[in-house]
XYZ file of C-alpha atoms in Angstrom:
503
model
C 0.000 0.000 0.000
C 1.290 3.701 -1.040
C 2.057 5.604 2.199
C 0.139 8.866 1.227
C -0.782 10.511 4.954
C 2.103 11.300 6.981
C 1.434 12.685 10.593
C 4.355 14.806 12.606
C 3.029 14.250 16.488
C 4.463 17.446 18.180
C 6.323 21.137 17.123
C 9.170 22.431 18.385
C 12.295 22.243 16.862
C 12.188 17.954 15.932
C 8.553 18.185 14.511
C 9.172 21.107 12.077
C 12.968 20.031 11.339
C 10.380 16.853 9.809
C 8.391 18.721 8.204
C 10.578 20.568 6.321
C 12.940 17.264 5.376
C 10.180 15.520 4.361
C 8.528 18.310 2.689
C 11.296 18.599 0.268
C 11.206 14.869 -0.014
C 7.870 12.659 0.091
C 5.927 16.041 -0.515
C 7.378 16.055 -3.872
C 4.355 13.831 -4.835
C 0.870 15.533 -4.626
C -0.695 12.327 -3.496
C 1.493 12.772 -0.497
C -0.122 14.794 2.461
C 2.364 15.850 5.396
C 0.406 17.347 8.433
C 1.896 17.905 12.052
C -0.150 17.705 15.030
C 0.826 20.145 17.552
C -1.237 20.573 21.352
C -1.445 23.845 22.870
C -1.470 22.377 25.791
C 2.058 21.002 25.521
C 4.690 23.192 25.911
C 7.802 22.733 23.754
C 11.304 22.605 25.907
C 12.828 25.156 24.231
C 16.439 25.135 25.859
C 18.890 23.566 22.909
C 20.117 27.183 21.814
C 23.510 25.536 20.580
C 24.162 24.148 17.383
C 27.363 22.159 15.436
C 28.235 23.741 11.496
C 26.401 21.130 9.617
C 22.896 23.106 10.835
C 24.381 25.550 8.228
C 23.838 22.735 5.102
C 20.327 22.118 6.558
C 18.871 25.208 6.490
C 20.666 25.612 2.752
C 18.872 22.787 2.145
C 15.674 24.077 3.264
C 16.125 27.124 1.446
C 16.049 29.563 4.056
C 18.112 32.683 3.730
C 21.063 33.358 6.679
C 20.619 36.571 7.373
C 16.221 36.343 7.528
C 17.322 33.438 10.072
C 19.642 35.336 12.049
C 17.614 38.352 12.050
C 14.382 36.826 13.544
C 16.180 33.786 15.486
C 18.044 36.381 17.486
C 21.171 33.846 16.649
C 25.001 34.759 17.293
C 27.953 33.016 15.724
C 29.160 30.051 17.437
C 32.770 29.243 16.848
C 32.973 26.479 19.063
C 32.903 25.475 22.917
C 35.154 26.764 25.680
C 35.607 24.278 28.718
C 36.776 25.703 31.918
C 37.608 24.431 35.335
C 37.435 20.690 33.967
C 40.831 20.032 35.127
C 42.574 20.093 38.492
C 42.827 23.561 40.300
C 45.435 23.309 42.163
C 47.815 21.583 39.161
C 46.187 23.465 36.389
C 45.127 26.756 38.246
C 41.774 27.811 38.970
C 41.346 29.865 35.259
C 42.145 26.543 33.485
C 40.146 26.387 29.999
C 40.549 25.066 26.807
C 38.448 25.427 23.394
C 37.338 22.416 20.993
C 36.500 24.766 18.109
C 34.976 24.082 14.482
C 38.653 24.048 12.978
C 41.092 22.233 11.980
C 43.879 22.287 14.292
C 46.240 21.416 11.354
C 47.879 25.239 10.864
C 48.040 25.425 7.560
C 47.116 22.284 6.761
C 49.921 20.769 8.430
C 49.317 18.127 11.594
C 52.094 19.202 13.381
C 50.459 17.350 16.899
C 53.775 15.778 17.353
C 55.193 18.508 17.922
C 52.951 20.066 20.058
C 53.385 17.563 22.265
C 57.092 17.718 23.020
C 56.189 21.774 23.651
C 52.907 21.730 25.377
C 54.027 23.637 28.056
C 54.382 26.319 25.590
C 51.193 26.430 24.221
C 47.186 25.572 24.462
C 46.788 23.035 22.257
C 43.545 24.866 20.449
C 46.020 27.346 19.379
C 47.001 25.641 16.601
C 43.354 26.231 15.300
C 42.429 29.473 13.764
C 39.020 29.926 15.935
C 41.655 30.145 19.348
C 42.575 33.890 18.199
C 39.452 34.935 17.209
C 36.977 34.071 20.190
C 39.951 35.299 22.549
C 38.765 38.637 21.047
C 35.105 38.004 20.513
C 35.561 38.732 16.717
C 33.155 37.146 14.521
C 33.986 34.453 11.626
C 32.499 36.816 8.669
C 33.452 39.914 6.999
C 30.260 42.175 5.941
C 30.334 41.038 2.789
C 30.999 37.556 3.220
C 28.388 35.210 0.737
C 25.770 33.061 2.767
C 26.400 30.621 4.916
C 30.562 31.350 3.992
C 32.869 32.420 6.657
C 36.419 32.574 7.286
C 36.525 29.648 9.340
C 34.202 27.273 10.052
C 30.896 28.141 12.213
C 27.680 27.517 13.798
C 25.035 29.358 15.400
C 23.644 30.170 19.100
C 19.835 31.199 18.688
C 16.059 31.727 20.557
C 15.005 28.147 20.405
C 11.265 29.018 19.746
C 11.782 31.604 17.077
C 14.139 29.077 15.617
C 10.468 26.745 15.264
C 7.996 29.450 14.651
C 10.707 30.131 11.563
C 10.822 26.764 10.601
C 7.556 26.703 10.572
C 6.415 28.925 8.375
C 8.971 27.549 5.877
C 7.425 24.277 6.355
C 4.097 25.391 5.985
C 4.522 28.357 3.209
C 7.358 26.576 0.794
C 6.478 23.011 1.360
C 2.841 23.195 2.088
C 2.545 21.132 5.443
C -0.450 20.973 7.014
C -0.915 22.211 10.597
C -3.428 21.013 12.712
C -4.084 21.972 16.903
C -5.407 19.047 18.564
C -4.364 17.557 21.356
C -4.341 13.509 21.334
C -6.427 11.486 23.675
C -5.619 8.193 22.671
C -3.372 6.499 20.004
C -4.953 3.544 18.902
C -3.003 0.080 16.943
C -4.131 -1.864 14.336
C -4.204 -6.066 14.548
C -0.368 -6.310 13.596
C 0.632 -3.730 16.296
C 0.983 -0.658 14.025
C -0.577 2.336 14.976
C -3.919 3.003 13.072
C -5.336 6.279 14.363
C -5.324 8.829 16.723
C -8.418 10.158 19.007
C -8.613 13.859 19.935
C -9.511 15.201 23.025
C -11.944 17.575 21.146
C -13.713 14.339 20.147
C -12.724 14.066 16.583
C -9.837 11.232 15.105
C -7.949 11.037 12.126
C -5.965 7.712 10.426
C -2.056 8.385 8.701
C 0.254 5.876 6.642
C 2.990 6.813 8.925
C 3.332 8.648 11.672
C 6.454 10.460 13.232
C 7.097 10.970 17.113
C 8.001 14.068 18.104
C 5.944 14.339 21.248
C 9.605 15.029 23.549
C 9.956 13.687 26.733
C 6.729 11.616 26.718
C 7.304 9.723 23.817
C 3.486 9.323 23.172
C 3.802 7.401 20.584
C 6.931 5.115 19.991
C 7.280 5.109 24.031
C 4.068 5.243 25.274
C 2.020 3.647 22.497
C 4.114 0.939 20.651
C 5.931 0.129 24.057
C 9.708 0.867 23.023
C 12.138 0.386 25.469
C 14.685 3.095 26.520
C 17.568 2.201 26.954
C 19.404 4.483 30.117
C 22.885 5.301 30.104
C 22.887 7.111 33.629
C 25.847 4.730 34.721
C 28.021 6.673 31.685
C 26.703 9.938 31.990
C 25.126 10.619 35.453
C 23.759 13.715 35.466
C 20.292 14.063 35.038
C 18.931 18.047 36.016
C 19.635 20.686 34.229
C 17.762 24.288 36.353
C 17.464 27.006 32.912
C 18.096 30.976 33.424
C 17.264 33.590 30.581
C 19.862 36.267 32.085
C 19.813 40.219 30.334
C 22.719 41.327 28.447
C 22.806 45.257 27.338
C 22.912 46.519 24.274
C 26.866 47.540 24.450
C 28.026 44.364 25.693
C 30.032 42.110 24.136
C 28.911 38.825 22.622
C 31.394 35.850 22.887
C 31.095 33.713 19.869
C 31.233 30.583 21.729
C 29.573 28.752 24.048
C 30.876 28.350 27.580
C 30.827 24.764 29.357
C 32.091 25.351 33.049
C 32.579 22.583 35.567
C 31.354 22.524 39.192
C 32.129 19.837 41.754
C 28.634 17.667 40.622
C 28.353 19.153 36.608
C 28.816 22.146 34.605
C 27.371 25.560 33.588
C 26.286 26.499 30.297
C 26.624 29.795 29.201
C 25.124 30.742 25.447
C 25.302 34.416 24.551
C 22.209 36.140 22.183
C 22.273 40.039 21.231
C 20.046 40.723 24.162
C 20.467 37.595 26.555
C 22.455 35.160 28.040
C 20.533 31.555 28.111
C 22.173 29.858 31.697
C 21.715 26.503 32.487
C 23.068 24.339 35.827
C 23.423 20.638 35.077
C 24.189 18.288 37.919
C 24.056 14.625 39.476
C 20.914 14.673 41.658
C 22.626 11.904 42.830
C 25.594 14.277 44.287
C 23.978 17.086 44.708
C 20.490 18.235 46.065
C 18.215 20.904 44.370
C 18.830 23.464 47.052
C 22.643 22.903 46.636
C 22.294 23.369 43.337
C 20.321 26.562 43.104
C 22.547 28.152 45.544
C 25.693 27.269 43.507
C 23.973 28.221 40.276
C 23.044 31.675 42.330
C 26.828 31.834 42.957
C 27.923 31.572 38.947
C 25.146 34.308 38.270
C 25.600 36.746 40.768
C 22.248 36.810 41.769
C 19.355 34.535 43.339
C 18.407 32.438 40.565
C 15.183 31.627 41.664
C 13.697 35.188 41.329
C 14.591 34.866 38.021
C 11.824 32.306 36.236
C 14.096 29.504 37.040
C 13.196 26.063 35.103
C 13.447 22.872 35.998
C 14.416 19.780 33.588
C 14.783 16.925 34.444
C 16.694 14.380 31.894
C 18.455 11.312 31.644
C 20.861 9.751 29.133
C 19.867 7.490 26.850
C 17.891 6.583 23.507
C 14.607 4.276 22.507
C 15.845 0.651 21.415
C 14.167 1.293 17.969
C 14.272 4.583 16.453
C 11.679 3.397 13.967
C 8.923 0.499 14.492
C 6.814 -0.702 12.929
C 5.117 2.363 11.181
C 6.236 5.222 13.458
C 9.822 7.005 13.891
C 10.752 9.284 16.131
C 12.667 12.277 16.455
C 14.360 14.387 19.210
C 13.642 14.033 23.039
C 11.054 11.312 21.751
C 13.851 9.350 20.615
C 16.316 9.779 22.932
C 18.683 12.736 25.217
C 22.228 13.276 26.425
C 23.098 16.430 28.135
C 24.102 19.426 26.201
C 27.670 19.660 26.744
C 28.422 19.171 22.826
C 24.640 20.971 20.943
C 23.907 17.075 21.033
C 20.241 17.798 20.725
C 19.714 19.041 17.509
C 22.940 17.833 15.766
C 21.048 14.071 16.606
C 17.774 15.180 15.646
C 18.833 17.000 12.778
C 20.722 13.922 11.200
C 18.062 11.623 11.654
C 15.585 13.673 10.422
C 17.663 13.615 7.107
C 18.183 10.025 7.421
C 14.556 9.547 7.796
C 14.104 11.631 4.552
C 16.400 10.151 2.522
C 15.152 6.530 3.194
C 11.232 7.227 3.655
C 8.961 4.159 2.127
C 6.941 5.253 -0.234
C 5.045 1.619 0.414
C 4.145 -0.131 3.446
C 6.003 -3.110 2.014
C 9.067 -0.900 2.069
C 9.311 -0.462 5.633
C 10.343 -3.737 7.578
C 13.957 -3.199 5.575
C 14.372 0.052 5.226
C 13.736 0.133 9.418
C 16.275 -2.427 9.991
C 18.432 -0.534 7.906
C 18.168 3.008 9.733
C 18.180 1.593 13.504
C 21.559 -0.011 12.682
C 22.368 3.657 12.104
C 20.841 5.391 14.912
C 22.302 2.957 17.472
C 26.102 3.800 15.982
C 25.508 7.612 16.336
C 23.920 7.085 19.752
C 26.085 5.076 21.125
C 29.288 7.058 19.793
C 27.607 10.130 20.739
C 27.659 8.925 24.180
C 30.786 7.919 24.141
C 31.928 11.463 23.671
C 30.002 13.077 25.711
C 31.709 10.828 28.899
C 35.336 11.793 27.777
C 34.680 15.008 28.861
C 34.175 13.293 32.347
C 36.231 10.664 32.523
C 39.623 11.687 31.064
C 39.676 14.682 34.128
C 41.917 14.914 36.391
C 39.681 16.405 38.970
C 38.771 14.501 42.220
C 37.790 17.133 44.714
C 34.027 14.870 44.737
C 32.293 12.309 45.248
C 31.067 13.039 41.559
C 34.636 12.977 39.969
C 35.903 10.263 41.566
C 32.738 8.028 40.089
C 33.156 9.905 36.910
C 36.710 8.541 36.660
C 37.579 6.438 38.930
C 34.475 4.492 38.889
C 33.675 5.085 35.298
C 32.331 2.782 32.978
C 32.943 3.230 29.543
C 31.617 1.549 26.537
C 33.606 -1.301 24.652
C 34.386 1.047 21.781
C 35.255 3.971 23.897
C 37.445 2.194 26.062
C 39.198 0.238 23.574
C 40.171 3.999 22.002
C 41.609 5.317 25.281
C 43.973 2.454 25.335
C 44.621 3.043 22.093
C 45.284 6.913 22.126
C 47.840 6.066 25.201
C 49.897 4.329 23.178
C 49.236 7.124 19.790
C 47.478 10.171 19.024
C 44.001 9.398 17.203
C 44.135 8.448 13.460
C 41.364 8.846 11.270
C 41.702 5.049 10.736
C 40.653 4.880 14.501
C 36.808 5.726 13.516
C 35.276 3.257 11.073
C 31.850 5.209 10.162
C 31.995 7.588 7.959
C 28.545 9.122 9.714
C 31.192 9.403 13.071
C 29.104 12.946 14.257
C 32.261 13.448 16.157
C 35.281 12.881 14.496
C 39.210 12.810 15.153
C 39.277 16.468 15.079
C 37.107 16.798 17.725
C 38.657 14.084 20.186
C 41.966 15.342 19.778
C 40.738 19.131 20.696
C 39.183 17.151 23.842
C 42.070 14.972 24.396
C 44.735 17.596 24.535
C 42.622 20.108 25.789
C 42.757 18.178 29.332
C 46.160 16.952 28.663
C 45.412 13.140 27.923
C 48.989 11.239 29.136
C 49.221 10.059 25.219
C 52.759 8.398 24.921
C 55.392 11.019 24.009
C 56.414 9.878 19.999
C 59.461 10.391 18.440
C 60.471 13.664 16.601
C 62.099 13.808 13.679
C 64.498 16.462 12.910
C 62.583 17.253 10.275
C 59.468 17.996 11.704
C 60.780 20.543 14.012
C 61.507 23.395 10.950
C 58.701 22.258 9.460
C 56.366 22.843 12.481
C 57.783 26.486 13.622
C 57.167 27.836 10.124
C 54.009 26.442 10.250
C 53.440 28.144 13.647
C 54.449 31.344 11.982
C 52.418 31.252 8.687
C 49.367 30.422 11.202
C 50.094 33.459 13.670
C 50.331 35.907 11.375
C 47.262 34.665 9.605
C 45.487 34.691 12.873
C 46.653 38.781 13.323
C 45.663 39.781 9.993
C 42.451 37.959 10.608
C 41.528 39.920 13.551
C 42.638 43.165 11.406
C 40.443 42.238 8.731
C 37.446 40.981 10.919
C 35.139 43.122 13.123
C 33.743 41.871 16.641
C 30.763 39.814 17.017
C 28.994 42.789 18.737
C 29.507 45.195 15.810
C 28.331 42.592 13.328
C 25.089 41.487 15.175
C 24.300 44.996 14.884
C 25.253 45.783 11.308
C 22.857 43.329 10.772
C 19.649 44.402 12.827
C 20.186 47.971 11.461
C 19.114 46.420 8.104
């Protein structure tokens, strides 16, 4: 049977990335019908404000101009991730940070890694990438005239999480011609074979799809609740599990970091995302090292204020995916699917590349599906699981042990097969590209080397040959002064942001 009627169960950011994937796919053919179900009466999260470069390519491929975006998502430019106090103190000092930018921290194209580490103690190992320089001064990755979605280096965004939706939205709905419905859903009910057949609306009305696609967050109402798919918790990898949310006020003359900050506390970290007019805080921590009240004082501490007489939110999370991302006739997408804290922009980097998996293998017949479902949970799993995996090195590769929540998150740790496997490999040699063998790796040798070296991982010193040495200080060179003339040419975030509101 032709799957004609395709029903998106929740907005936000995973129901109208759908929409507008599979609008520029299956709604190719007008016997195809894509409509998304959205309640009033569930509000949307609305707290991933981060994203990775690739969002850039999506919303290319949705057609949607960068400048309309950044203009009514509120976004900034996001160069990359600055980690502070995830090392020791008291070895490291209590201003210890290092950046895992966008970059390539080849300068000029050369690896010199080798090098660096023979002379670490004379430099941050993100310095060899071209984003170090240029968030150091909160200068922005574009000249004025730069074409869209082209920088200087490598980039991704920071914006207002619902604006980002309402503007997908109306993309969805006005190029693609989605249908939107209000209703909230009373009951989901399955056919004989265990595939879902309809859904019931409170207001008393019901309506059958083909297919339908889960995007109901947290609840999972329909591939959780509904067709009974397990979720699979990795608490024992990543144990926190609370995250309390902050909108903070910036003023017009401040400056705007292009990065996102990821501090460290004794039970967590702090996220810190900067907008033209805000600051969007978050305090993620171990309930199980750290009580609520503990953890609104500390986060009251990192503010400078009392956080909770500022509309503080609670969320409460926990690592982990659904043991299918699609069954039977229903896929689902975002916190339906699955959640691991935000420390890399995680959310929508997952739901963003499944959402273009799910377009790019979508059964146009029911027949279609049993395969083509095998086929894209194989997938799924990988980036979960590896996506996991790189989210604990952050924890587990620290040096830190000043709490009962370091200790477990290294001493204690447990690591996955794969990820542990690595680390006993990257003792022995720095990471090869050879060491990842998907070519869908979300997170890639680039970025576990920034992590690596950021936090000094005790990688066995290699030889150096004489060679190398020459090569590697001209290298150094040729990338500093590229890095000065950069911030010559560029102008700061701040002044760009407003360039472009004055539009």
């Amino acid at each position: 049977m032709k799957i004609k009627k395709i029903a998106i169960v929740g907005g936000g950011t995973a129901g109208w990335l759908a929409a507008n994937y599979l609008g520029l796919s299956a709604g190719r053919d007008p016997e195809v019908e894509i409509c998304l179900i959205e309640s009033k009466d569930v509000p949307t999260i609305g707290v991933g404000e981060g994203t990775v470069p690739n969002i850039r390519a999506t919303l290319q491929r949705f057609g949607i101009d960068e400048r309309e975006f950044m203009a009514k998502c509120q976004a900034t430019f996001k160069l990359g991730i600055k980690f502070a106090n995830w090392m020791d103190a008291d070895k490291y000092g209590a201003d210890h940070y290092y950046y895992h930018p966008f970059v390539a921290p080849f300068p000029v194209g050369v690896d010199i890694s080798h090098y660096w580490m023979h002379h670490q103690k004379q430099m941050v190992f993100s310095e060899l990438s071209a984003m170090h320089a240029l968030a150091e001064h909160n200068i922005g990755p574009k000249h004025s005239s730069s074409s869209p979605y082209d920088g200087v280096v490598h980039y991704a965004y920071h914006f207002d999480a619902g604006k980002f939706a309402q503007l997908l939205a109306d993309n969805a709905l006005t190029r693609f011609g989605v249908r939107q419905k209000f209703a909230t859903i009373e009951q989901v009910l399955l056919d004989d074979d265990g595939s879902i057949e309809r859904l019931q609306f409170a207001s008393g009305g019901e309506e059958a799809f083909d297919f339908y696609i889960d995007c109901s967050g947290f609840a999972s109402r329909l591939l959780g609740q509904a067709l009974q798919v397990p979720f699979l918790a990795k608490t024992e990898q990543i144990p926190t599990d609370t995250a309390l949310a902050v909108q903070v006020p910036t003023e017009p003359s401040d400056e705007v970091q292009p990065y996102t900050t990821a501090k460290a506390h004794c039970a967590g970290w702090v996220w810190d995302i900067p907008l033209p007019h805000r600051r969007g805080t978050g305090f993620v921590y171990s309930s199980s090292h750290m009580t609520e009240s503990q953890a609104v004082a500390e986060f009251s501490r990192y503010l400078g204020f009392d956080a909770e007489t500022a509309n503080l939110r609670k969320v409460p999370m926990q690592a982990g995916y659904r043991q299918y991302f699609w069954h039977k006739n229903c896929a689902a997408l975002g916190l339906s699917q699955g959640f691991v804290e935000p420390l890399e922009a995680t959310s929508i980097m997952v739901t963003d590349f499944c959402a273009a998996l799910l377009a790019d293998h979508f059964p146009r017949d029911t027949d279609d599906m049993s395969l083509l479902s095998r086929h894209c949970n194989k997938w799924v799993e990988y980036i979960w699981e590896r996506t996991i995996d790189f989210i604990q090195l952050h924890y587990c590769i620290s040096d830190r042990r000043d709490s009962d929540f370091w200790v477990d998150c290294t001493d204690h740790a447990k690591l996955s097969d794969v990820l542990a496997e690595r680390l006993a490999l990257w003792k022995i040699a720095s990471p090869k590209r050879t060491d990842f063998f998907s070519t869908v790796d979300l997170f890639s040798q680039q970025s576990y080397i920034y992590v690596l070296y950021g936090m000094y991982f005790p990688t066995r010193l290699p030889a150096l040959n004489p060679s190398e040495i020459p090569l590697a200080e001209t290298k150094i060179r040729e990338h500093n002064a590229w890095c000065e003339k950069a911030l010559q040419a560029l102008s700061s975030h701040r002044a760009w942001l407003n360039q472009l509101h004055s539009r």
